[in-house]
Amino acid sequence: MSKLNSSGYTLIELLLTLSLLSILISLPLISLPKLNEPTQYEADLIAKQIHEQFLAAQQVAMSTGKRIYIRTDNDRKLFLIRYHALEDYMVIPYQFDNMYFETITLFPNDVSYLANGHPSRSGSFFLVIGQYRYRFTIYLGKGMISYKRL
């Protein structure tokens, strides 16, 4: 008489366990967002920070009585507020590699604030952060700046 040994697993049990395990392991890979892509919240926060940096440049111009220049460098990924070409007030690195500025009617490098806080030029430009786009508009006069997500 032969005696059955029940201490092992059958092939079907082993295949079923392996298939369930592979499905459970692959679920986080499908549902997790890419870590190098900004979320909508992060993009909105960065756009708000850029808006506040333009307002800060305006305030610095009024408080120091000097002309203040805005410079963006899409190659080096830097946003700069400067007193003049060689003296930086603030240097801010881009938060994401896929963040850049685009010209509509005004390039951000053309923006400077006079000693009274008024911008030297008016116009619009895009801020692109991953898949999110923001339109910034600078108005003459009091130097109001607005932005909205497109």
N, CA and C of each residue as an Amber inpcrd file, in Angstrom:
protein
   450
   0.8310000  -1.1820000   0.0000000   0.0000000   0.0000000   0.0000000
   0.8760000   1.2470000   0.0000000   0.4350000   2.1880000  -0.7710000
   1.1840000   3.4470000  -0.8040000   0.5250000   4.4640000   0.1040000
   1.3180000   5.2190000   0.7350000   0.8270000   6.2250000   1.6740000
   1.0280000   7.6050000   1.0460000   0.0070000   8.4490000   1.0360000
   0.1170000   9.7980000   0.4780000   0.8040000  10.7120000   1.4750000
   1.7150000  11.5280000   0.9680000   2.4340000  12.4810000   1.8100000
   1.7570000  13.8450000   1.6490000   1.1680000  14.3800000   2.6680000
   0.4370000  15.6550000   2.5930000   1.2470000  16.8220000   3.1470000
   2.5270000  16.6680000   3.2670000   3.3370000  17.7430000   3.8360000
   3.7620000  18.7700000   2.7910000   3.5900000  18.5560000   1.4970000
   4.0080000  19.4880000   0.4470000   2.8100000  20.2170000  -0.1540000
   3.1130000  21.1250000  -1.0980000   2.0720000  21.8770000  -1.7900000
   1.9260000  21.3370000  -3.2000000   0.7300000  21.4410000  -3.7120000
   0.5160000  21.0050000  -5.0860000   0.9370000  22.1180000  -6.0350000
   1.0850000  21.7880000  -7.2780000   1.4980000  22.7560000  -8.2920000
   0.4560000  23.8640000  -8.4360000  -0.8030000  23.5310000  -8.3560000
  -1.8710000  24.5360000  -8.4820000  -1.8240000  25.5120000  -7.3160000
  -1.6130000  25.0300000  -6.1160000  -1.5120000  25.9210000  -4.9570000
  -0.3170000  26.8570000  -5.0880000   0.7860000  26.3530000  -5.5530000
   1.9830000  27.1610000  -5.7250000   1.7870000  28.2280000  -6.8070000
   1.1960000  27.8740000  -7.9330000   0.9440000  28.8400000  -9.0090000
  -0.0570000  29.9070000  -8.5770000  -1.0740000  29.5140000  -7.8570000
  -2.0660000  30.4680000  -7.3690000  -1.4270000  31.4580000  -6.3990000
  -0.5940000  30.9890000  -5.5150000   0.0880000  31.8580000  -4.5560000
   1.0320000  32.8210000  -5.2660000   1.7870000  32.3440000  -6.2190000
   2.7150000  33.2040000  -6.9550000   1.9870000  34.2560000  -7.7920000
   0.8760000  33.8890000  -8.3980000   0.1310000  34.8720000  -9.1990000
  -0.4880000  35.9450000  -8.3070000  -1.0210000  35.5820000  -7.1540000
  -1.5620000  36.5820000  -6.2270000  -0.4590000  37.4920000  -5.7030000
   0.6780000  36.9350000  -5.3940000   1.8020000  37.7260000  -4.9070000
   2.2940000  38.7070000  -5.9740000   2.3760000  38.2820000  -7.2080000
   2.8280000  39.1840000  -8.2750000   1.8230000  40.3030000  -8.5240000
   0.5440000  40.0300000  -8.3970000  -0.4760000  41.0810000  -8.5520000
  -0.3690000  42.0860000  -7.4160000  -0.2100000  41.6080000  -6.1920000
  -0.0990000  42.5120000  -5.0480000   1.1640000  43.3670000  -5.1140000
   2.2420000  42.8230000  -5.6150000   3.4830000  43.5930000  -5.7310000
   3.3790000  44.6460000  -6.8280000   2.6690000  44.3590000  -7.8990000
   2.5810000  45.3090000  -9.0190000   1.5620000  46.4250000  -8.7900000
   0.6590000  46.3100000  -7.8430000  -0.3440000  47.3560000  -7.5940000
   0.2660000  48.7100000  -7.2340000   1.2280000  48.8090000  -6.3310000
   1.8040000  50.1300000  -6.0410000   2.5080000  50.7570000  -7.2410000
   3.0690000  49.9580000  -8.0970000   3.7390000  50.5010000  -9.2790000
   2.7520000  51.1620000 -10.2290000   1.5480000  50.6660000 -10.2700000
   0.5220000  51.2250000 -11.1550000  -0.1180000  52.4590000 -10.5430000
  -0.3860000  52.4330000  -9.2420000  -1.1660000  53.5000000  -8.6180000
  -0.3440000  54.6720000  -8.0950000   0.9610000  54.5110000  -7.8770000
   1.7620000  55.6050000  -7.3440000   2.1370000  56.5840000  -8.4490000
   2.0310000  57.8940000  -8.1790000   2.4420000  58.8690000  -9.1910000
   3.9610000  58.8890000  -9.3230000   4.4130000  59.4280000 -10.4350000
   5.8550000  59.5580000 -10.6360000   6.3920000  60.5940000  -9.6600000
   7.5080000  60.2880000  -9.0470000   8.0480000  61.1640000  -8.0180000
   8.6870000  62.4220000  -8.5850000   9.1260000  62.4060000  -9.8340000
   9.7560000  63.5860000 -10.4100000   8.7580000  64.4930000 -11.1230000
   7.4960000  64.1350000 -11.1460000   6.4540000  64.9640000 -11.7480000
   5.7290000  65.7380000 -10.6450000   5.5240000  67.0340000 -10.8410000
   4.8200000  67.8080000  -9.8130000   3.3310000  67.4790000  -9.7870000
   2.7740000  67.4970000  -8.5970000   1.3300000  67.3590000  -8.4650000
   0.6930000  68.7250000  -8.7090000  -0.6110000  68.7510000  -8.8430000
  -1.2990000  70.0240000  -9.0670000  -1.0910000  70.9550000  -7.8780000
  -1.1230000  70.4080000  -6.6840000  -0.9100000  71.2260000  -5.4880000
   0.4810000  71.8530000  -5.4970000   1.5020000  71.0590000  -5.8260000
   2.8700000  71.5840000  -5.8710000   3.0210000  72.6560000  -6.9410000
   2.4240000  72.4180000  -8.1090000   2.5040000  73.4040000  -9.1920000
   1.8040000  74.6990000  -8.7920000   0.6360000  74.5930000  -8.1550000
  -0.0710000  75.7940000  -7.6900000   0.7590000  76.5490000  -6.6580000
   1.4080000  75.8220000  -5.7800000   2.2400000  76.4450000  -4.7510000
   3.4460000  77.1570000  -5.3680000   4.0730000  76.5520000  -6.3510000
   5.2130000  77.1810000  -7.0240000   4.7700000  78.4410000  -7.7550000
   3.6230000  78.3850000  -8.4380000   3.1160000  79.5700000  -9.1430000
   2.8420000  80.7020000  -8.1540000   2.2910000  80.3590000  -7.0040000
   2.0460000  81.3800000  -5.9790000   3.3670000  81.9680000  -5.4780000
   4.3760000  81.1310000  -5.3070000   5.6850000  81.6140000  -4.8600000
   6.3150000  82.5440000  -5.8920000   6.1890000  82.2230000  -7.1730000
   6.7270000  83.0950000  -8.2290000   6.0010000  84.4360000  -8.1970000
   4.6930000  84.4040000  -8.0220000   3.9080000  85.6390000  -7.9060000
   4.4230000  86.4780000  -6.7390000   4.6620000  85.8330000  -5.6030000
   5.1550000  86.5500000  -4.4250000   6.5770000  87.0700000  -4.6290000
   7.3810000  86.3770000  -5.4340000   8.7350000  86.8680000  -5.7180000
   8.6930000  88.1460000  -6.5590000   7.7470000  88.2280000  -7.4860000
   7.5870000  89.4630000  -8.2550000   7.1570000  90.6060000  -7.3340000
   6.2530000  90.3130000  -6.4030000   5.8310000  91.3450000  -5.4510000
   6.9780000  91.7380000  -4.5250000   7.7980000  90.7680000  -4.1340000
   8.9580000  91.0740000  -3.2890000   9.9420000  91.9700000  -4.0300000
  10.1570000  91.7120000  -5.3130000  11.0540000  92.5550000  -6.1090000
  10.5180000  93.9840000  -6.1770000   9.2140000  94.1170000  -6.3000000
   8.5930000  95.4450000  -6.3260000   8.8060000  96.1600000  -4.9890000
   8.6450000  95.4410000  -3.8960000   8.8360000  96.0280000  -2.5730000
  10.2950000  96.4240000  -2.3380000  11.2230000  95.6040000  -2.8070000
  12.6490000  95.9230000  -2.6640000  12.9780000  97.1830000  -3.4520000
  12.4140000  97.3150000  -4.6440000  12.6590000  98.5160000  -5.4530000
  12.1760000  99.7640000  -4.7210000  10.9940000  99.6890000  -4.1190000
  10.4540000 100.8570000  -3.4130000  11.2370000 101.1470000  -2.1330000
  11.6420000 100.1060000  -1.4200000  12.3210000 100.3420000  -0.1400000
  13.7700000 100.8020000  -0.3170000  14.4360000 100.3550000  -1.3730000
  15.8290000 100.7610000  -1.5830000  15.9530000 101.9830000  -2.4770000
  14.9040000 102.2860000  -3.2230000  14.9690000 103.4050000  -4.1580000
  15.8390000 103.1090000  -5.3700000  16.0460000 101.8250000  -5.6600000
  16.8550000 101.4110000  -6.8050000  16.0050000 100.6010000  -7.7740000
  16.4600000 100.5610000  -9.0150000  15.8060000  99.7180000 -10.0050000
  16.1760000  98.2610000  -9.7200000  15.1830000  97.3820000  -9.7670000
  15.3750000  95.9590000  -9.4960000  15.0050000  95.1720000 -10.7510000
  15.8370000  94.1990000 -11.0910000  15.6550000  93.4080000 -12.3050000
  15.2690000  91.9740000 -11.9640000  14.3690000  91.4190000 -12.7700000
  13.9990000  90.0100000 -12.6770000  14.7300000  89.2900000 -13.8030000
  15.3570000  88.1680000 -13.4810000  16.0290000  87.3620000 -14.4980000
  15.6390000  85.9000000 -14.2920000  15.3410000  85.2300000 -15.3910000
  15.0930000  83.7900000 -15.3450000  16.0790000  83.1280000 -16.2900000
  16.6360000  82.0340000 -15.8540000  17.5960000  81.2970000 -16.6680000
  17.0890000  79.8650000 -16.8000000  16.4320000  79.5800000 -17.9320000
  15.8750000  78.2410000 -18.1360000  16.9570000  77.1880000 -18.3400000
  18.1520000  77.6030000 -18.7490000  19.2470000  76.6400000 -18.9290000
  19.8380000  76.2170000 -17.5890000  20.1090000  77.1840000 -16.7320000
  20.6680000  76.8760000 -15.4060000  19.5780000  76.6380000 -14.3660000
  18.3090000  76.8270000 -14.7540000  17.1520000  76.6050000 -13.8730000
  17.2070000  77.4990000 -12.6410000  17.3560000  78.8270000 -12.8930000
  17.4350000  79.7970000 -11.8030000  16.4730000  80.9510000 -12.0340000
  15.8910000  81.4510000 -10.9480000  15.0750000  82.6600000 -10.9280000
  15.8430000  83.6500000 -10.0590000  16.1740000  84.8220000 -10.6310000
  17.0260000  85.7750000  -9.9200000  16.3440000  87.1280000  -9.7870000
  16.5480000  87.7530000  -8.6450000  16.1710000  89.1490000  -8.4260000
  17.4850000  89.8810000  -8.2080000  17.7330000  90.9150000  -9.0340000
  19.0430000  91.5740000  -9.0270000  18.9270000  93.0800000  -8.8810000
  19.9480000  93.6470000  -8.2330000  20.1020000  95.1000000  -8.2110000
  20.6490000  95.5770000  -9.5500000  21.6380000  94.8720000 -10.0660000
  22.1790000  95.1150000 -11.4020000  22.8530000  93.8240000 -11.8530000
  23.5550000  93.8570000 -12.9640000  24.0470000  92.6290000 -13.5960000
  24.9210000  91.7610000 -12.6940000  25.6620000  92.3510000 -11.7870000
  26.6020000  91.5710000 -10.9840000  26.2260000  91.4460000  -9.5130000
  25.1220000  92.0280000  -9.1070000  24.7480000  91.9980000  -7.6900000
  23.3600000  91.3820000  -7.5350000  23.3280000  90.1520000  -7.0450000
  22.0690000  89.4350000  -6.8540000  21.4760000  89.7680000  -5.4970000
  20.1750000  89.9980000  -5.4880000  19.4520000  90.1540000  -4.2310000
  18.9830000  88.7820000  -3.7500000  18.4540000  87.9760000  -4.6870000
  17.9290000  86.6680000  -4.3320000  18.0980000  85.7310000  -5.5240000
  18.5790000  84.5190000  -5.2750000  18.7180000  83.4920000  -6.3070000
  17.8960000  82.2920000  -5.8650000  16.9290000  81.9130000  -6.7000000
  16.0200000  80.8250000  -6.3460000  16.1150000  79.7480000  -7.4230000
  16.5500000  78.5430000  -7.0770000  16.5930000  77.4700000  -8.0820000
  15.1810000  76.9730000  -8.3990000  14.9770000  76.5360000  -9.6360000
  13.6970000  75.9410000 -10.0150000  13.4970000  74.6740000  -9.1870000
  12.2700000  74.4240000  -8.7770000  11.9920000  73.2560000  -7.9380000
  11.9330000  71.9590000  -8.7360000  11.6280000  72.0560000 -10.0470000
  11.5290000  70.8660000 -10.8900000  12.3250000  71.0760000 -12.1710000
  12.8570000  69.9940000 -12.7110000  13.6250000  70.0810000 -13.9540000
  12.7470000  70.4640000 -15.1420000  11.4710000  70.0800000 -15.1000000
  10.5770000  70.3860000 -16.2120000   9.7760000  71.6660000 -15.9570000
  10.3980000  72.6190000 -15.3170000   9.8090000  73.9370000 -15.0540000
  10.5570000  74.9600000 -15.9040000   9.8010000  75.8220000 -16.6140000
  10.4390000  76.8510000 -17.4370000   9.4430000  77.9720000 -17.7270000
   9.9700000  79.0940000 -18.2100000   9.1740000  80.2600000 -18.5720000
   9.1110000  80.3690000 -20.0920000   7.9410000  80.7980000 -20.6130000
   7.7430000  81.0140000 -22.0490000   7.2230000  82.4190000 -22.2780000
   7.6120000  82.9940000 -23.3930000   7.1830000  84.3410000 -23.7470000
   5.8030000  84.3070000 -24.4000000   4.9490000  85.2570000 -24.0260000
   3.7220000  85.5370000 -24.7830000   3.9230000  86.9100000 -25.4120000
   3.7810000  87.9530000 -24.6080000   4.0780000  89.3110000 -25.0780000
   5.2400000  89.9100000 -24.3040000   5.6950000  89.1970000 -23.2990000
   6.7560000  89.6940000 -22.4250000   7.5540000  88.4990000 -21.9260000
   8.8640000  88.6170000 -21.9660000   9.6990000  87.5880000 -21.3580000
  10.0430000  88.0680000 -19.9540000  10.0450000  87.1890000 -18.9590000
  10.3240000  87.6460000 -17.5920000  11.6380000  88.4030000 -17.4520000
  12.6270000  88.1240000 -18.3010000  13.8950000  88.8580000 -18.2320000
  13.7350000  90.3270000 -18.5830000  12.6490000  90.6850000 -19.2510000
  12.4070000  92.0760000 -19.6180000  11.7700000  92.8730000 -18.4850000
  11.4400000  92.2210000 -17.3890000  10.7480000  92.8920000 -16.2870000
  11.7690000  93.5150000 -15.3450000  11.5510000  94.7710000 -15.0470000
  12.3070000  95.4330000 -13.9820000  11.3520000  96.3950000 -13.3000000
  11.6170000  96.6450000 -12.0470000  10.7970000  97.5750000 -11.2770000
  11.5970000  98.8380000 -11.0260000  10.9720000  99.9680000 -11.3190000
  11.6040000 101.2630000 -11.0940000  11.6340000 101.5560000  -9.5990000
  12.3210000 102.6050000  -9.2150000  12.4700000 102.9510000  -7.7990000
  11.1310000 103.2260000  -7.1190000  10.1220000 103.6490000  -7.8860000
   8.8060000 103.9100000  -7.3040000   7.9190000 102.6640000  -7.2720000
   8.4340000 101.5020000  -7.7230000   7.6770000 100.2550000  -7.6800000
   6.9000000  99.9530000  -8.9380000   6.9310000 100.8380000  -9.9080000
   6.2160000 100.6060000 -11.1530000   7.0550000  99.7190000 -12.0690000
   6.4160000  98.7930000 -12.7870000   7.1810000  97.9540000 -13.7160000
   7.6000000  98.7590000 -14.9440000   8.7180000  98.3790000 -15.5390000
   9.1980000  99.0880000 -16.7230000   8.4060000  98.6960000 -17.9660000
   7.8340000  97.4980000 -17.9840000   7.0510000  97.0280000 -19.1260000
   5.8670000  96.2260000 -18.6230000   4.8580000  96.1390000 -19.4700000
   3.7080000  95.2960000 -19.1480000   3.6220000  94.1830000 -20.1810000
   2.8990000  93.1510000 -19.8490000   2.7180000  92.0410000 -20.7730000
   2.4490000  90.7490000 -20.0350000   2.4900000  89.6510000 -20.7850000
   2.1740000  88.3380000 -20.2320000   3.2460000  87.3260000 -20.6070000
   3.3670000  86.3070000 -19.7670000   4.2660000  85.1810000 -20.0370000
   3.6890000  83.9440000 -19.3730000   4.1570000  82.7920000 -19.8240000
   3.7390000  81.5130000 -19.2610000   4.7930000  80.9920000 -18.2960000
   4.3180000  80.3620000 -17.2480000   5.1460000  79.5330000 -16.3820000
   4.6490000  78.1090000 -16.5880000   5.5240000  77.2170000 -17.0150000
   5.1610000  75.8240000 -17.2620000   5.8560000  74.9690000 -16.2130000
   5.0480000  74.1840000 -15.4990000   5.5670000  73.2810000 -14.4680000
   5.0100000  71.8970000 -14.7750000   5.8040000  71.0680000 -15.4220000
   5.3210000  69.7480000 -15.8240000   4.1990000  69.8940000 -16.8230000
   3.0390000  69.3550000 -16.4950000   1.8870000  69.4410000 -17.3830000
   0.9900000  70.6470000 -17.0790000   1.3560000  71.4600000 -16.1120000
   0.5400000  72.6010000 -15.7000000   1.1080000  73.8960000 -16.2720000
   0.2080000  74.7710000 -16.7480000   0.6090000  76.0510000 -17.3330000
  -0.0970000  77.1770000 -16.5860000   0.6480000  78.2450000 -16.3600000
   0.1230000  79.4270000 -15.6800000   0.4310000  80.6440000 -16.5390000
  -0.5530000  81.5140000 -16.6460000  -0.3610000  82.7560000 -17.3930000
  -0.2140000  83.8870000 -16.3840000   0.9290000  84.5550000 -16.4140000
   1.1980000  85.7080000 -15.5620000   1.0340000  86.9610000 -16.4020000
   0.3950000  87.9800000 -15.8360000   0.2150000  89.2550000 -16.5220000
   0.6670000  90.3720000 -15.5960000   1.5270000  91.2420000 -16.1250000
   2.0160000  92.4080000 -15.3840000   1.3800000  93.6380000 -16.0050000
   0.7840000  94.4740000 -15.1640000   0.0910000  95.6730000 -15.6210000
   0.9250000  96.9060000 -15.2910000   0.8540000  97.8990000 -16.1720000
   1.5180000  99.1730000 -15.9010000   0.7490000  99.9390000 -14.8430000
   1.3370000 101.0000000 -14.3550000   0.6900000 101.7920000 -13.3110000
   1.2270000 101.3700000 -11.9640000   0.3730000 100.8460000 -11.1300000
   0.7850000 100.4430000  -9.7810000   1.6040000  99.1570000  -9.7760000
   1.7130000  98.4910000 -10.9140000   2.5340000  97.2870000 -10.9760000
   1.8250000  96.0380000 -10.5150000   0.5150000  95.9980000 -10.6830000
  -0.2270000  94.8130000 -10.2840000   0.1820000  93.6320000 -11.1660000
   0.2850000  92.4680000 -10.5700000   0.5980000  91.2500000 -11.3100000
  -0.4320000  90.1960000 -10.9350000  -0.9520000  89.5230000 -11.9520000
  -1.9440000  88.4780000 -11.7000000  -1.5040000  87.2090000 -12.4200000
  -2.0430000  86.0870000 -11.9710000  -1.7530000  84.8210000 -12.6350000
  -2.9530000  83.9130000 -12.5010000  -3.0570000  82.9730000 -13.4420000
  -4.1160000  81.9670000 -13.3630000  -3.6380000  80.6920000 -14.0370000
  -4.1390000  79.5780000 -13.5360000  -3.8120000  78.2820000 -14.1250000
  -4.6850000  78.0830000 -15.3500000  -4.0960000  77.5830000 -16.4050000
  -4.8430000  77.3520000 -17.6500000  -5.2700000  75.9110000 -17.7520000
